[in-house]
PDB file of C-alpha atoms in Angstrom:
ATOM      1  CA  MET A   1      -8.213 -28.665   4.955  1.00 80.00           C
ATOM      2  CA  GLY A   2      -6.511 -26.879   2.068  1.00 96.00           C
ATOM      3  CA  TYR A   3      -5.524 -23.334   1.197  1.00 97.00           C
ATOM      4  CA  LYS A   4      -6.008 -21.596  -2.141  1.00 97.00           C
ATOM      5  CA  LEU A   5      -4.183 -18.321  -2.843  1.00 97.00           C
ATOM      6  CA  VAL A   6      -6.843 -15.797  -3.899  1.00 98.00           C
ATOM      7  CA  GLY A   7      -5.110 -12.437  -3.491  1.00 98.00           C
ATOM      8  CA  ASN A   8      -2.093 -10.442  -2.429  1.00 97.00           C
ATOM      9  CA  GLY A   9      -1.179  -6.920  -1.408  1.00 97.00           C
ATOM     10  CA  PHE A  10       1.185  -4.894   0.772  1.00 96.00           C
ATOM     11  CA  SER A  11       1.305  -5.996   4.402  1.00 96.00           C
ATOM     12  CA  VAL A  12       1.323  -2.690   6.311  1.00 95.00           C
ATOM     13  CA  SER A  13       0.651  -3.600   9.929  1.00 94.00           C
ATOM     14  CA  THR A  14       1.336  -6.415  12.372  1.00 90.00           C
ATOM     15  CA  LYS A  15       2.719  -9.528  10.736  1.00 89.00           C
ATOM     16  CA  LYS A  16       0.659 -12.023  12.725  1.00 90.00           C
ATOM     17  CA  GLU A  17      -1.241 -14.614  10.736  1.00 95.00           C
ATOM     18  CA  VAL A  18      -4.995 -14.658  11.246  1.00 97.00           C
ATOM     19  CA  GLU A  19      -7.966 -16.645  10.035  1.00 98.00           C
ATOM     20  CA  GLY A  20     -11.508 -15.385   9.914  1.00 98.00           C
ATOM     21  CA  VAL A  21     -14.654 -14.916   7.891  1.00 98.00           C
ATOM     22  CA  PHE A  22     -14.198 -12.644   4.853  1.00 98.00           C
ATOM     23  CA  ILE A  23     -16.787  -9.853   4.797  1.00 97.00           C
ATOM     24  CA  VAL A  24     -17.145  -7.275   2.024  1.00 96.00           C
ATOM     25  CA  ILE A  25     -17.898  -3.815   3.423  1.00 93.00           C
ATOM     26  CA  LYS A  26     -19.540  -1.531   0.863  1.00 91.00           C
ATOM     27  CA  THR A  27     -21.797   0.693   2.946  1.00 88.00           C
ATOM     28  CA  VAL A  28     -22.215   2.080   6.437  1.00 87.00           C
ATOM     29  CA  GLN A  29     -25.165  -0.319   6.768  1.00 89.00           C
ATOM     30  CA  ASP A  30     -22.740  -3.248   6.383  1.00 89.00           C
ATOM     31  CA  VAL A  31     -20.799  -1.941   9.397  1.00 90.00           C
ATOM     32  CA  ILE A  32     -23.982  -1.356  11.405  1.00 89.00           C
ATOM     33  CA  GLU A  33     -24.940  -4.988  10.821  1.00 90.00           C
ATOM     34  CA  LEU A  34     -21.551  -6.078  12.193  1.00 90.00           C
ATOM     35  CA  ILE A  35     -21.924  -3.783  15.210  1.00 89.00           C
ATOM     36  CA  GLN A  36     -25.324  -5.271  15.953  1.00 90.00           C
ATOM     37  CA  GLY A  37     -24.149  -8.802  15.199  1.00 86.00           C
ATOM     38  CA  GLU A  38     -20.692 -10.218  15.610  1.00 89.00           C
ATOM     39  CA  ALA A  39     -17.638  -8.382  14.306  1.00 91.00           C
ATOM     40  CA  GLU A  40     -15.193 -10.647  16.125  1.00 93.00           C
ATOM     41  CA  GLY A  41     -13.370 -13.048  13.855  1.00 93.00           C
ATOM     42  CA  LYS A  42     -14.187 -11.101  10.698  1.00 96.00           C
ATOM     43  CA  ILE A  43     -11.661 -10.059   8.067  1.00 97.00           C
ATOM     44  CA  CYS A  44     -13.142  -6.993   6.416  1.00 96.00           C
ATOM     45  CA  TYR A  45     -12.563  -6.006   2.792  1.00 96.00           C
ATOM     46  CA  THR A  46     -13.093  -2.408   1.706  1.00 94.00           C
ATOM     47  CA  GLU A  47     -12.249  -0.482  -1.440  1.00 90.00           C
ATOM     48  CA  GLN A  48     -11.248   2.777   0.291  1.00 84.00           C
ATOM     49  CA  ALA A  49      -8.268   3.294   2.611  1.00 74.00           C
ATOM     50  CA  GLY A  50     -10.036   5.780   4.900  1.00 73.00           C
ATOM     51  CA  THR A  51     -11.262   4.752   8.334  1.00 72.00           C
ATOM     52  CA  THR A  52     -14.616   6.512   8.424  1.00 76.00           C
ATOM     53  CA  THR A  53     -16.646   3.418   7.638  1.00 80.00           C
ATOM     54  CA  LEU A  54     -14.617   0.837   9.579  1.00 87.00           C
ATOM     55  CA  ALA A  55     -13.755   2.950  12.652  1.00 86.00           C
ATOM     56  CA  PRO A  56     -16.579   1.636  14.877  1.00 88.00           C
ATOM     57  CA  ILE A  57     -15.453  -1.998  14.486  1.00 91.00           C
ATOM     58  CA  LEU A  58     -11.659  -1.795  14.131  1.00 90.00           C
ATOM     59  CA  GLY A  59     -11.088  -2.883  17.710  1.00 90.00           C
ATOM     60  CA  ARG A  60     -13.191  -6.008  17.222  1.00 93.00           C
ATOM     61  CA  ILE A  61     -12.265  -7.421  13.800  1.00 95.00           C
ATOM     62  CA  SER A  62      -9.383  -9.797  13.032  1.00 96.00           C
ATOM     63  CA  GLY A  63      -7.986  -8.109   9.920  1.00 97.00           C
ATOM     64  CA  VAL A  64      -8.434  -5.530   7.163  1.00 97.00           C
ATOM     65  CA  ILE A  65      -7.966  -5.933   3.427  1.00 97.00           C
ATOM     66  CA  CYS A  66      -8.175  -2.881   1.193  1.00 96.00           C
ATOM     67  CA  LYS A  67      -8.255  -2.608  -2.594  1.00 96.00           C
ATOM     68  CA  THR A  68      -6.416   0.740  -2.491  1.00 95.00           C
ATOM     69  CA  GLY A  69      -4.010   2.462  -0.127  1.00 93.00           C
ATOM     70  CA  THR A  70      -0.384   2.427   0.934  1.00 92.00           C
ATOM     71  CA  PHE A  71       1.708   2.113   4.082  1.00 92.00           C
ATOM     72  CA  GLY A  72       0.840   5.749   4.912  1.00 92.00           C
ATOM     73  CA  SER A  73      -2.923   5.489   4.389  1.00 92.00           C
ATOM     74  CA  HIS A  74      -5.085   6.357   7.371  1.00 91.00           C
ATOM     75  CA  LEU A  75      -6.504   2.836   7.529  1.00 92.00           C
ATOM     76  CA  ALA A  76      -2.975   1.376   7.575  1.00 93.00           C
ATOM     77  CA  ILE A  77      -1.884   3.712  10.381  1.00 93.00           C
ATOM     78  CA  VAL A  78      -4.937   2.984  12.525  1.00 93.00           C
ATOM     79  CA  SER A  79      -4.589  -0.767  11.895  1.00 94.00           C
ATOM     80  CA  ARG A  80      -1.057  -0.588  13.276  1.00 94.00           C
ATOM     81  CA  GLU A  81      -2.385   1.188  16.378  1.00 94.00           C
ATOM     82  CA  TYR A  82      -4.968  -1.563  16.884  1.00 94.00           C
ATOM     83  CA  GLU A  83      -2.307  -4.196  16.067  1.00 94.00           C
ATOM     84  CA  ILE A  84      -4.489  -5.947  13.511  1.00 95.00           C
ATOM     85  CA  PRO A  85      -3.149  -7.260  10.196  1.00 96.00           C
ATOM     86  CA  ALA A  86      -3.836  -5.007   7.219  1.00 96.00           C
ATOM     87  CA  PHE A  87      -3.165  -5.460   3.502  1.00 97.00           C
ATOM     88  CA  MET A  88      -3.304  -2.437   1.180  1.00 97.00           C
ATOM     89  CA  ALA A  89      -3.384  -2.223  -2.631  1.00 97.00           C
ATOM     90  CA  THR A  90      -4.745  -5.765  -2.604  1.00 98.00           C
ATOM     91  CA  LYS A  91      -5.543  -7.590  -5.812  1.00 97.00           C
ATOM     92  CA  ILE A  92      -8.037 -10.385  -5.346  1.00 97.00           C
ATOM     93  CA  GLU A  93      -8.195 -12.985  -8.107  1.00 93.00           C
ATOM     94  CA  TYR A  94     -11.551 -14.365  -7.017  1.00 92.00           C
ATOM     95  CA  ASP A  95     -15.170 -13.262  -7.271  1.00 94.00           C
ATOM     96  CA  LEU A  96     -15.815 -11.088  -4.200  1.00 94.00           C
ATOM     97  CA  SER A  97     -19.444 -12.169  -3.945  1.00 93.00           C
ATOM     98  CA  GLU A  98     -18.342 -15.812  -3.799  1.00 94.00           C
ATOM     99  CA  LEU A  99     -15.591 -15.060  -1.274  1.00 97.00           C
ATOM    100  CA  ASN A 100     -17.959 -13.085   0.978  1.00 97.00           C
ATOM    101  CA  GLY A 101     -18.821 -15.166   4.053  1.00 96.00           C
ATOM    102  CA  LYS A 102     -16.063 -17.749   3.452  1.00 98.00           C
ATOM    103  CA  LYS A 103     -13.221 -18.534   5.840  1.00 98.00           C
ATOM    104  CA  VAL A 104      -9.863 -17.039   4.815  1.00 98.00           C
ATOM    105  CA  LYS A 105      -6.322 -16.700   6.116  1.00 98.00           C
ATOM    106  CA  MET A 106      -4.125 -13.577   6.041  1.00 98.00           C
ATOM    107  CA  HIS A 107      -0.438 -14.493   5.787  1.00 97.00           C
ATOM    108  CA  THR A 108       2.555 -12.153   5.585  1.00 94.00           C
ATOM    109  CA  VAL A 109       5.425 -13.494   3.491  1.00 92.00           C
ATOM    110  CA  GLU A 110       8.743 -13.803   5.340  1.00 81.00           C
ATOM    111  CA  ASN A 111      10.257 -10.593   3.973  1.00 78.00           C
ATOM    112  CA  GLY A 112       7.421  -8.811   5.753  1.00 73.00           C
ATOM    113  CA  ASN A 113       6.235  -6.599   2.907  1.00 91.00           C
ATOM    114  CA  ARG A 114       3.831  -8.787   0.963  1.00 95.00           C
ATOM    115  CA  GLY A 115       0.599 -10.163   2.298  1.00 97.00           C
ATOM    116  CA  GLU A 116      -1.195 -13.161   0.865  1.00 98.00           C
ATOM    117  CA  LEU A 117      -4.872 -13.989   1.213  1.00 98.00           C
ATOM    118  CA  TYR A 118      -5.906 -17.646   1.160  1.00 98.00           C
ATOM    119  CA  LEU A 119      -9.330 -19.212   0.891  1.00 98.00           C
ATOM    120  CA  ILE A 120      -9.606 -22.072   3.371  1.00 97.00           C
ATOM    121  CA  GLU A 121     -11.207 -24.997   1.558  1.00 93.00           C
TER     122      GLU A 121
END
């Protein structure tokens, strides 16, 4: 098994390393499907740092990756409360549609501020 670095951002929550299935969340319907299916073990990617869309599943997912946001964003704050890893202002150097559904790893670099996202190959 190998790891390929596909993105990085600011690690703004717990520093634990997690692996899970990468899921792109674009609509409320995407969240509803996770509620009705299995949210456990998912690492959810969203473009907005608000919690409105992800709130119903935050207690069940393994991690959050957001394209925007900072340490003080609502999603970052709530992720800390739930003690799930969260990366904000994340740049992903990989096609999201190809990454969707693949197994990934969230890793916080030793200084604790930078998070790295790896595709598990």
